[in-house]
mmCIF file of C-alpha atoms in Angstrom:
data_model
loop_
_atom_site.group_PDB
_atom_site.id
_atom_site.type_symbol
_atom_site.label_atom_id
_atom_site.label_comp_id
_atom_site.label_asym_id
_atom_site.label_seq_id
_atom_site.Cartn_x
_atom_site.Cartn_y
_atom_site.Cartn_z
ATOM 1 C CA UNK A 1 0.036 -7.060 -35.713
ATOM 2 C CA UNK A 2 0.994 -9.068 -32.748
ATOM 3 C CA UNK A 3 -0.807 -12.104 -30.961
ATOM 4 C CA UNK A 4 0.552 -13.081 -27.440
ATOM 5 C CA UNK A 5 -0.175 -16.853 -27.810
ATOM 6 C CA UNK A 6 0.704 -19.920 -25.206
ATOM 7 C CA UNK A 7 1.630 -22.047 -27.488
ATOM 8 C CA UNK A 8 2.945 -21.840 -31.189
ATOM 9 C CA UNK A 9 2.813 -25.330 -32.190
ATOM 10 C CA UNK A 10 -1.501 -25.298 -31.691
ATOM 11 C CA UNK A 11 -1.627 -21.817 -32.469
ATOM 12 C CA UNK A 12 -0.192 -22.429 -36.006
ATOM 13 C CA UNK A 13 -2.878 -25.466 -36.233
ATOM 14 C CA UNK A 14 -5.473 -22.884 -34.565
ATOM 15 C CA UNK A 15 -5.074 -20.421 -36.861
ATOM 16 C CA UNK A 16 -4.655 -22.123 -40.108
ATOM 17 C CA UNK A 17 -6.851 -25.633 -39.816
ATOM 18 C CA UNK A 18 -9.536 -23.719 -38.035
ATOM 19 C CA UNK A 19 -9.639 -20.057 -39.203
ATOM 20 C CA UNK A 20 -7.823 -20.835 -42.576
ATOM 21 C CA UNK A 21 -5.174 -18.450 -42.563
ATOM 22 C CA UNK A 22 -2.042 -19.036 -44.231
ATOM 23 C CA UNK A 23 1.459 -19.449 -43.015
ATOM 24 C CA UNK A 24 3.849 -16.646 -44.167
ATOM 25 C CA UNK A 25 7.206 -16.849 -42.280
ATOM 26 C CA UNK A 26 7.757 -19.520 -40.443
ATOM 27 C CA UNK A 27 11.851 -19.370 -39.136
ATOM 28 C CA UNK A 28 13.078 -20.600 -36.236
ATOM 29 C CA UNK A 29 14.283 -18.114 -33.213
ATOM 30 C CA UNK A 30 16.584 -19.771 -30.593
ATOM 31 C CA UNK A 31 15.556 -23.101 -29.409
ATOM 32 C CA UNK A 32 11.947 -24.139 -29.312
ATOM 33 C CA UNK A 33 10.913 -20.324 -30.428
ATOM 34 C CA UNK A 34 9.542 -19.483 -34.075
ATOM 35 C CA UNK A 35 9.637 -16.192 -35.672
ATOM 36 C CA UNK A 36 5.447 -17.300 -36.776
ATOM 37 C CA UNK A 37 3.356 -15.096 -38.744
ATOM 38 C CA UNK A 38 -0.168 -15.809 -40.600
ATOM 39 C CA UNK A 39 -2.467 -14.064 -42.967
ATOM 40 C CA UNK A 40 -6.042 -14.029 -44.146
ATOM 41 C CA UNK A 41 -6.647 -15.435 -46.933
ATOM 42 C CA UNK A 42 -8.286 -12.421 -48.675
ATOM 43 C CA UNK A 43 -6.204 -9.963 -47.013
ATOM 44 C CA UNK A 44 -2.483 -11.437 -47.878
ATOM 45 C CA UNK A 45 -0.973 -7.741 -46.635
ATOM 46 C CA UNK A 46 -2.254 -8.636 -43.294
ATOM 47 C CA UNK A 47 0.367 -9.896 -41.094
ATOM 48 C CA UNK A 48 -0.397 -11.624 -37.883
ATOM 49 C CA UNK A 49 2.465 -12.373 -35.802
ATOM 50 C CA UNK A 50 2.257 -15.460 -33.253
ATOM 51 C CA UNK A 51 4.460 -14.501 -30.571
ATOM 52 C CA UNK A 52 5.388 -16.654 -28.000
ATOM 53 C CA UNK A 53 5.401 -15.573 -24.249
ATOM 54 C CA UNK A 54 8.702 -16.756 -23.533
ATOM 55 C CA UNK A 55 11.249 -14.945 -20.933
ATOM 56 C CA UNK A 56 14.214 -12.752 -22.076
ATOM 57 C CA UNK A 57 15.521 -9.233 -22.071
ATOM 58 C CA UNK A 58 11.684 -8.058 -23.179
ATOM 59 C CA UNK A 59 10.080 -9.847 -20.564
ATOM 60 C CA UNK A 60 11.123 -10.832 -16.648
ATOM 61 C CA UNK A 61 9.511 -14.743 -15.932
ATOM 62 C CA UNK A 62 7.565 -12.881 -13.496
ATOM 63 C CA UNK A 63 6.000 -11.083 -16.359
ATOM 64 C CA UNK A 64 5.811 -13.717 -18.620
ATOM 65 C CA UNK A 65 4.273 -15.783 -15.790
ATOM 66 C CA UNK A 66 1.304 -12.404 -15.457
ATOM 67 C CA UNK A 67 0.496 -12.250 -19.337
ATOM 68 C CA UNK A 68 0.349 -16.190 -19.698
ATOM 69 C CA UNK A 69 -2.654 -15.436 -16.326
ATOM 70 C CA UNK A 70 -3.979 -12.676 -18.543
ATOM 71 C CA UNK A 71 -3.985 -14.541 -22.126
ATOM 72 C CA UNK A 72 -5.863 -17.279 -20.927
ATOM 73 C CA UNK A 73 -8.206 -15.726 -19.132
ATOM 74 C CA UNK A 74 -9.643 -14.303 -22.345
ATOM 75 C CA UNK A 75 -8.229 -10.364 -21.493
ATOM 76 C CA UNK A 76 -6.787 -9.483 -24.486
ATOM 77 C CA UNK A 77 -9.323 -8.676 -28.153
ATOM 78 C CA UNK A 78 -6.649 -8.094 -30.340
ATOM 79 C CA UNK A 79 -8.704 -6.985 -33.362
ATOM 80 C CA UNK A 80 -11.851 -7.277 -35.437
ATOM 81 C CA UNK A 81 -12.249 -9.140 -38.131
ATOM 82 C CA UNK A 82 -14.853 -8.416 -40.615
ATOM 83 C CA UNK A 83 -16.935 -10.748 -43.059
ATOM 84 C CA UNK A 84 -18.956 -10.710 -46.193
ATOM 85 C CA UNK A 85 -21.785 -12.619 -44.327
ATOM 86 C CA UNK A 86 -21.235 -13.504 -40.488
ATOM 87 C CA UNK A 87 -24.179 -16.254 -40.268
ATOM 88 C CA UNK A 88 -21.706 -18.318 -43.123
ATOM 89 C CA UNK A 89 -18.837 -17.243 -41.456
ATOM 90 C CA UNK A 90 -19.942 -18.662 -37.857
ATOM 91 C CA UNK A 91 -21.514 -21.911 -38.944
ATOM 92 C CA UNK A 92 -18.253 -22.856 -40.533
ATOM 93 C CA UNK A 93 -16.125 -22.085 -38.035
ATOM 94 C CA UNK A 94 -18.464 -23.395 -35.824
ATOM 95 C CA UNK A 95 -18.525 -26.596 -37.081
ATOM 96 C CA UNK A 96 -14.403 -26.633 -37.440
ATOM 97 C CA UNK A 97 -14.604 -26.399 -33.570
ATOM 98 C CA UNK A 98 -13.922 -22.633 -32.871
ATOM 99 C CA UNK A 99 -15.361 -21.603 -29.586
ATOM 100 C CA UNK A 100 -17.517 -18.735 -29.505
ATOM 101 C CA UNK A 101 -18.088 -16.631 -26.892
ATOM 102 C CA UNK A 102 -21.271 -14.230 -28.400
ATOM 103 C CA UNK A 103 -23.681 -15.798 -31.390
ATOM 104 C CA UNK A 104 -24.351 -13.417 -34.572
ATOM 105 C CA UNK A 105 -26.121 -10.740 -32.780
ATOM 106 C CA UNK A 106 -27.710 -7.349 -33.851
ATOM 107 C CA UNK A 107 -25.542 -4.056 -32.278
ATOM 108 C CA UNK A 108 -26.116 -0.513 -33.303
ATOM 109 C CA UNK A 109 -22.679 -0.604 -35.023
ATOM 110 C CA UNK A 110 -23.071 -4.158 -36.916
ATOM 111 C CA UNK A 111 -23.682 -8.051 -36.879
ATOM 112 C CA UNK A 112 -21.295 -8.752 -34.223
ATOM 113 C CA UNK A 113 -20.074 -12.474 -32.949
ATOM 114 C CA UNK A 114 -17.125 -12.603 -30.693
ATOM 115 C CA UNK A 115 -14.676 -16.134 -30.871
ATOM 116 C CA UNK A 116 -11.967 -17.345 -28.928
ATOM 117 C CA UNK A 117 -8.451 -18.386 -29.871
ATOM 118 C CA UNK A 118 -6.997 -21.817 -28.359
ATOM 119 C CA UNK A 119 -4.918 -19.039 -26.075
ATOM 120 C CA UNK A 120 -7.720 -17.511 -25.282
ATOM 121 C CA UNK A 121 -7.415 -13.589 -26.830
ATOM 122 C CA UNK A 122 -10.884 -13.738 -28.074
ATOM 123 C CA UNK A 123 -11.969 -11.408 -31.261
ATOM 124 C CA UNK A 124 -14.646 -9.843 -32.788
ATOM 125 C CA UNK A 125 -16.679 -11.157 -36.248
ATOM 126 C CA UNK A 126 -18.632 -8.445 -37.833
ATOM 127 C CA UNK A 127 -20.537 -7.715 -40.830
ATOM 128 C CA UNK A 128 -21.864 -4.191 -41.457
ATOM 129 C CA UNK A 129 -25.162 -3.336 -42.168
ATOM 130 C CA UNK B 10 -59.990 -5.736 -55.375
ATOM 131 C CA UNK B 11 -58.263 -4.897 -58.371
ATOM 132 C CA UNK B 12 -56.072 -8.105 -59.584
ATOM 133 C CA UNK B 13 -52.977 -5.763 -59.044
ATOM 134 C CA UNK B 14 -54.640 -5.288 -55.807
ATOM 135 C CA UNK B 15 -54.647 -8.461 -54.796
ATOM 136 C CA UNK B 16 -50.883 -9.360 -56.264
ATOM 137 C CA UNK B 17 -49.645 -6.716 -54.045
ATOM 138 C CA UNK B 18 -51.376 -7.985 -50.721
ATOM 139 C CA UNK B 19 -50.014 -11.485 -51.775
ATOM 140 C CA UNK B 20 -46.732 -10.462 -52.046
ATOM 141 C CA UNK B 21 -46.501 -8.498 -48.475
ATOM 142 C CA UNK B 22 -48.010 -11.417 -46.856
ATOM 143 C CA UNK B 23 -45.482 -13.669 -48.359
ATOM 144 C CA UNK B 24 -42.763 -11.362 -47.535
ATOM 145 C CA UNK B 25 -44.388 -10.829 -43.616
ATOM 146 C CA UNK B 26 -44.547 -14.481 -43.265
ATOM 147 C CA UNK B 27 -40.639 -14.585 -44.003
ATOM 148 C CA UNK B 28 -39.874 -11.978 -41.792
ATOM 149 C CA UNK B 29 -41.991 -13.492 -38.906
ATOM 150 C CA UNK B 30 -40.917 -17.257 -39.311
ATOM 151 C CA UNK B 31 -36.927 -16.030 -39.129
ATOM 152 C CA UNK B 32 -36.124 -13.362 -36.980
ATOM 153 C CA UNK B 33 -33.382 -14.710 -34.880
ATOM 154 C CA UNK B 34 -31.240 -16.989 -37.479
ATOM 155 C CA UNK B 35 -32.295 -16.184 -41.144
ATOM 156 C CA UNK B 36 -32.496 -18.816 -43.374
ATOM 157 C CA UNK B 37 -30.809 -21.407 -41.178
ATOM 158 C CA UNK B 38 -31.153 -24.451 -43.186
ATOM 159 C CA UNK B 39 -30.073 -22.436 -46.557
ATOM 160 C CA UNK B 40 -26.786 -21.299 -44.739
ATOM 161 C CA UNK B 41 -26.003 -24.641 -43.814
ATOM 162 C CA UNK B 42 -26.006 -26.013 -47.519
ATOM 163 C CA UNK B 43 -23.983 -23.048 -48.804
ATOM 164 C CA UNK B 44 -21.426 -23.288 -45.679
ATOM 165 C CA UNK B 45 -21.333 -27.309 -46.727
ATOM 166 C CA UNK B 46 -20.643 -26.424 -50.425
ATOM 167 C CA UNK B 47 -17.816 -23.851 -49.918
ATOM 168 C CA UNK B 48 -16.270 -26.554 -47.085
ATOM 169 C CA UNK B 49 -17.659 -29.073 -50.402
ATOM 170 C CA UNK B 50 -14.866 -26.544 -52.703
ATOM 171 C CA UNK B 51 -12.158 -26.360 -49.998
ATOM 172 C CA UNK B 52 -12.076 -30.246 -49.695
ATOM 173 C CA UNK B 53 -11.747 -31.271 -53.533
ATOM 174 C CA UNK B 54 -10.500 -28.609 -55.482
ATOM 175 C CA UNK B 55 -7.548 -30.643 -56.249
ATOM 176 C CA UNK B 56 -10.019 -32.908 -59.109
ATOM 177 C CA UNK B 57 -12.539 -32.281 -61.825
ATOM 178 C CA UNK B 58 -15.627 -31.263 -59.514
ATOM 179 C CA UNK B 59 -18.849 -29.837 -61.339
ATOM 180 C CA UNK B 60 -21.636 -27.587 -60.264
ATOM 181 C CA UNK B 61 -24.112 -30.596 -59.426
ATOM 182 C CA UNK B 62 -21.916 -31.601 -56.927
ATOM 183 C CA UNK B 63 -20.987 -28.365 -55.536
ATOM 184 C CA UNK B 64 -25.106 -27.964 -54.885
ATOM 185 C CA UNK B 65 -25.429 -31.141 -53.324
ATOM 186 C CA UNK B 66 -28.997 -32.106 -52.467
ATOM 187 C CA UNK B 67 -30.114 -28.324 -51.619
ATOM 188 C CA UNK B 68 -34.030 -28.490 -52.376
ATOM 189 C CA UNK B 69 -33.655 -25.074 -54.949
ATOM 190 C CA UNK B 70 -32.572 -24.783 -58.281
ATOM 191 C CA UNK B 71 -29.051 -24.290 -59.507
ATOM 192 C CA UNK B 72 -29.580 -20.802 -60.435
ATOM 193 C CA UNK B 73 -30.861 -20.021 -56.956
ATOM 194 C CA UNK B 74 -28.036 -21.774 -55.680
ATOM 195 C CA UNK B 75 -25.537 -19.426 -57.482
ATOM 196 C CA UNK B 76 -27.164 -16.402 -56.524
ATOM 197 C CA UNK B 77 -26.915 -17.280 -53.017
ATOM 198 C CA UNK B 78 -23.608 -18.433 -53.262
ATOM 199 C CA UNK B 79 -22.636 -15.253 -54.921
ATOM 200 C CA UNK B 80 -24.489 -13.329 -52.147
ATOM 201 C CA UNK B 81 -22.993 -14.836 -49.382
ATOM 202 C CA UNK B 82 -18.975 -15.353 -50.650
ATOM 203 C CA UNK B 83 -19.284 -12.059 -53.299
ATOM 204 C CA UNK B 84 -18.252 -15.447 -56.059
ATOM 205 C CA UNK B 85 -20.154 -17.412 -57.556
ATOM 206 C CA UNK B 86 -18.947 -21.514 -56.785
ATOM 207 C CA UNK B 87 -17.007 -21.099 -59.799
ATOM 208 C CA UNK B 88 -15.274 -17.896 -58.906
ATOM 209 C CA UNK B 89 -14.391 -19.271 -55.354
ATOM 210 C CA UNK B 90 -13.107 -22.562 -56.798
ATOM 211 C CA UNK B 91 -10.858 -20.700 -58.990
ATOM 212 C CA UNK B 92 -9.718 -18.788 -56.233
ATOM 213 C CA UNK B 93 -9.327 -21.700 -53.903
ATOM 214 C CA UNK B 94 -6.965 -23.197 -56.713
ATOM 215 C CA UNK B 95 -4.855 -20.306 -56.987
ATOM 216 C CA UNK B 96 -4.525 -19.816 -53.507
ATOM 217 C CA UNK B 97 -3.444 -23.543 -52.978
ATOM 218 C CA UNK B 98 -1.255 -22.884 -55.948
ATOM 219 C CA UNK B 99 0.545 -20.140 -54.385
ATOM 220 C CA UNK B 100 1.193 -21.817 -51.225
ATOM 221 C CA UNK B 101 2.548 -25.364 -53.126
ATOM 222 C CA UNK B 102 4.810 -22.617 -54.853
ATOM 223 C CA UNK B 103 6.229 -21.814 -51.433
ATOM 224 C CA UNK B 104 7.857 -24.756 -50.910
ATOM 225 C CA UNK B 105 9.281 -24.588 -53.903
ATOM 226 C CA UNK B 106 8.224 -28.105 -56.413
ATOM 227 C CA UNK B 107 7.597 -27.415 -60.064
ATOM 228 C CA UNK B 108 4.836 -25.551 -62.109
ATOM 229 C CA UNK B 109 3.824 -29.027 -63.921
ATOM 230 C CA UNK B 110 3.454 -30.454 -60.579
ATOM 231 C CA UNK B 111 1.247 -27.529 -59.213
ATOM 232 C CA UNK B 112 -0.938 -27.336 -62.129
ATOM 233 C CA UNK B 113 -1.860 -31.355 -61.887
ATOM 234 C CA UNK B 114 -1.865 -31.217 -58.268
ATOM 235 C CA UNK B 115 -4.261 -28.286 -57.841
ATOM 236 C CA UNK B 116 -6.615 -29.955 -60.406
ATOM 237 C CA UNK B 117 -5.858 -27.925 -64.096
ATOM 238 C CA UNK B 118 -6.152 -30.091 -66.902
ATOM 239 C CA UNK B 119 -3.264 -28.094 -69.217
ATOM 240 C CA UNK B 120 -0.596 -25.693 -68.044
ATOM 241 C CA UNK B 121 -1.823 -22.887 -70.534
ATOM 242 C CA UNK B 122 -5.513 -22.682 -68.236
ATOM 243 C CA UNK B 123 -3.849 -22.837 -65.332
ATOM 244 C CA UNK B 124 -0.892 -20.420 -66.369
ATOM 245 C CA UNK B 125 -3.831 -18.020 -67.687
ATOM 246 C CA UNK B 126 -5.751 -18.076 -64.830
ATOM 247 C CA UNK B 127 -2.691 -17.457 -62.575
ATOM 248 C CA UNK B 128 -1.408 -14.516 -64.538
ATOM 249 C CA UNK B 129 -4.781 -13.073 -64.769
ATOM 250 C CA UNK B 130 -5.404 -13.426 -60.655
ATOM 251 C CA UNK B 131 -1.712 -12.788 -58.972
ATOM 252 C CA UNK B 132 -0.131 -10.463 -62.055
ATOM 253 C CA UNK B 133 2.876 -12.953 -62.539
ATOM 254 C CA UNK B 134 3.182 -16.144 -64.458
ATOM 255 C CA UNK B 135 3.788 -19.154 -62.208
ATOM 256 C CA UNK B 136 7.120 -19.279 -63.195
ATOM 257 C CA UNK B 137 8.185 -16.488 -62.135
ATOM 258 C CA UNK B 138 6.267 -16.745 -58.947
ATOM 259 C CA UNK B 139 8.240 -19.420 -58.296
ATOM 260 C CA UNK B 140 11.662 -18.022 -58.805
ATOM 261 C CA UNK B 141 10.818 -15.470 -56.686
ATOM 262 C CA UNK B 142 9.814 -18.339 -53.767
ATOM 263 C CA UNK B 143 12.514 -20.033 -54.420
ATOM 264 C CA UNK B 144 15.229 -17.287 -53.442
ATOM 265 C CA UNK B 145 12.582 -16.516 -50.398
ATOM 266 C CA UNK B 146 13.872 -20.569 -49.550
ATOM 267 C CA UNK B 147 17.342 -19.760 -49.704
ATOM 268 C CA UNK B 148 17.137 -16.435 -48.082
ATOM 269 C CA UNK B 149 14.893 -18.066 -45.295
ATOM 270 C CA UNK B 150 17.369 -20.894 -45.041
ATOM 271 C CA UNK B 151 20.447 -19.301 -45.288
ATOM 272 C CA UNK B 152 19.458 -15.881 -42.756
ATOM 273 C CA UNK B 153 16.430 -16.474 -41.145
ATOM 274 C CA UNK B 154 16.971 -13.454 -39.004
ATOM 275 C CA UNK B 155 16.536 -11.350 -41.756
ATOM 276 C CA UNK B 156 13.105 -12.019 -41.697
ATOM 277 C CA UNK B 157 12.470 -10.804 -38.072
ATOM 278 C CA UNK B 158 12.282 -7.528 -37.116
ATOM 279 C CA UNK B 159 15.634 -5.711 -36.291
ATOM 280 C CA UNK B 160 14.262 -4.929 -32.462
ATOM 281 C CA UNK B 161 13.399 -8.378 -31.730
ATOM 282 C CA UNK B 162 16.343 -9.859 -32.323
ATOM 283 C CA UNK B 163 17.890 -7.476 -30.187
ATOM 284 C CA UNK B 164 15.908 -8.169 -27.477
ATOM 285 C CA UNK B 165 16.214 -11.510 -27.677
ATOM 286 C CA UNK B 166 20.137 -11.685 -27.969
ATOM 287 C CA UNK B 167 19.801 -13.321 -30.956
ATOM 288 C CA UNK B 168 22.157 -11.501 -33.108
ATOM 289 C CA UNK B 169 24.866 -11.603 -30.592
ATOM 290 C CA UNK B 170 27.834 -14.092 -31.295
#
């Protein structure tokens, strides 16, 4: 699974100081560019790749310039993420500073919170009831 | 009013008052402490740490505690600290220092518990875990680009000489 991100160097810190992921490649691709991916903790089979918006034959500057407008403007919800217990799960990473966007709150389809990256992509916490 | 009667009215009312008194954010207060003892885990798993001071100051008992530890992580403190160890284990492993230095350094008094528990939990004993991380070094070191994928490195002209 891939994560546009702004910038690798916070998103590494992002996503394994604050959400406690774990690092599982980490080699470097061309100057200041990092083939980056992360995975749960519980769910090692998970890959996460960080991928950098940077120009090249995949994307024109212009379009680099339209995604970086679109990451950080919280478009993109790249998955869901589900928890044992989401009222633990929030105050933790609450308190390590993750910005939430929705509180635990009662849907139809589950306990749902929704948090923000430090790019922006925001996700969705949810516990099934 | 029978005294079964009046056990059963007891008990709804008790349970009512619960209901009524946290309908927003259950049990607040009680997810804080369990939140602060798993963070309490995370933070010294590395040295001898005992269930007294996992709990903390919560205001229930130590049984209570476990159960809603258990209930909220699916492990009781002990489970998860065993867990947290082998996890920190693993990832100690990656950069590739010794087993002796792992076990001490992840808070195992003897190599044989921590080589038990390892085996038990990932399927491998640490040693050869770490073989295996240590060729992942020289692979990663040696051809990095073998660990992205084929059409990336295309687009990116990286392959190209």
């Amino acid at each position: 699974m891939c994560v546009y991100v702004l910038n690798q160097e916070s998103a590494a810190d992002f996503y394994t100081n604050k959400l406690g992921f774990n690092v599982k490649i980490d080699v470097p691709m061309g100057p200041d560019t990092r083939w980056l991916t992360v995975t749960p903790p519980e769910q090692s089979d998970l890959e996460i790749t960080l991928f950098p918006l940077i120009a090249g034959k995949m994307f024109t500057e212009e379009k680099i310039k339209m995604l970086k407008e679109l990451v950080s403007s919280g478009t993109f919800g790249p998955c869901v993420f589900s928890c044992n217990d989401i009222y633990a799960t929030y105050e933790e990473l609450k308190g390590k500073g993750v910005e939430f966007i929705k509180p635990p709150t009662k849907e139809f389809f589950a306990l749902e919170a929704l948090f923000k990256d430090d790019s922006g992509n925001f996700f969705s916490l949810q516990q099934r009831t | 009013m029978t005294e079964i009667h009046r056990k059963l009215v007891l008990g709804l009312l008790v349970n009512f008052t619960l209901d009524m008194v946290t309908p927003a954010y259950p049990r607040e207060y009680l997810y804080q402490r369990i939140v602060q003892s798993k963070l309490f885990i995370d933070d010294n798993y590395a040295r001898k740490i005992t269930i007294d001071e996992i709990s903390g100051e919560a205001f229930f008992s130590k049984f209570h505690f476990i159960r809603l530890f258990k209930q909220t992580y699916q492990k009781t403190p002990h489970q998860y600290l065993a867990f947290v160890r082998i996890e920190k284990a693993m990832q100690l492993m990656r950069t590739g220092i010794t087993v002796a230095e792992v076990c001490s350094a992840v808070g195992f008094d003897t190599l044989s518990a921590f080589g038990n528990l390892f085996k038990r939990t990932v399927g491998i004993t640490p040693s050869a875990y770490l073989k295996q991380q240590r060729l992942q070094i020289i692979q990663l070191k040696e051809a990095p680009l073998n660990f992205v994928p084929g059409c990336i490195v295309y687009q990116y002209g990286l392959g190209e000489k």
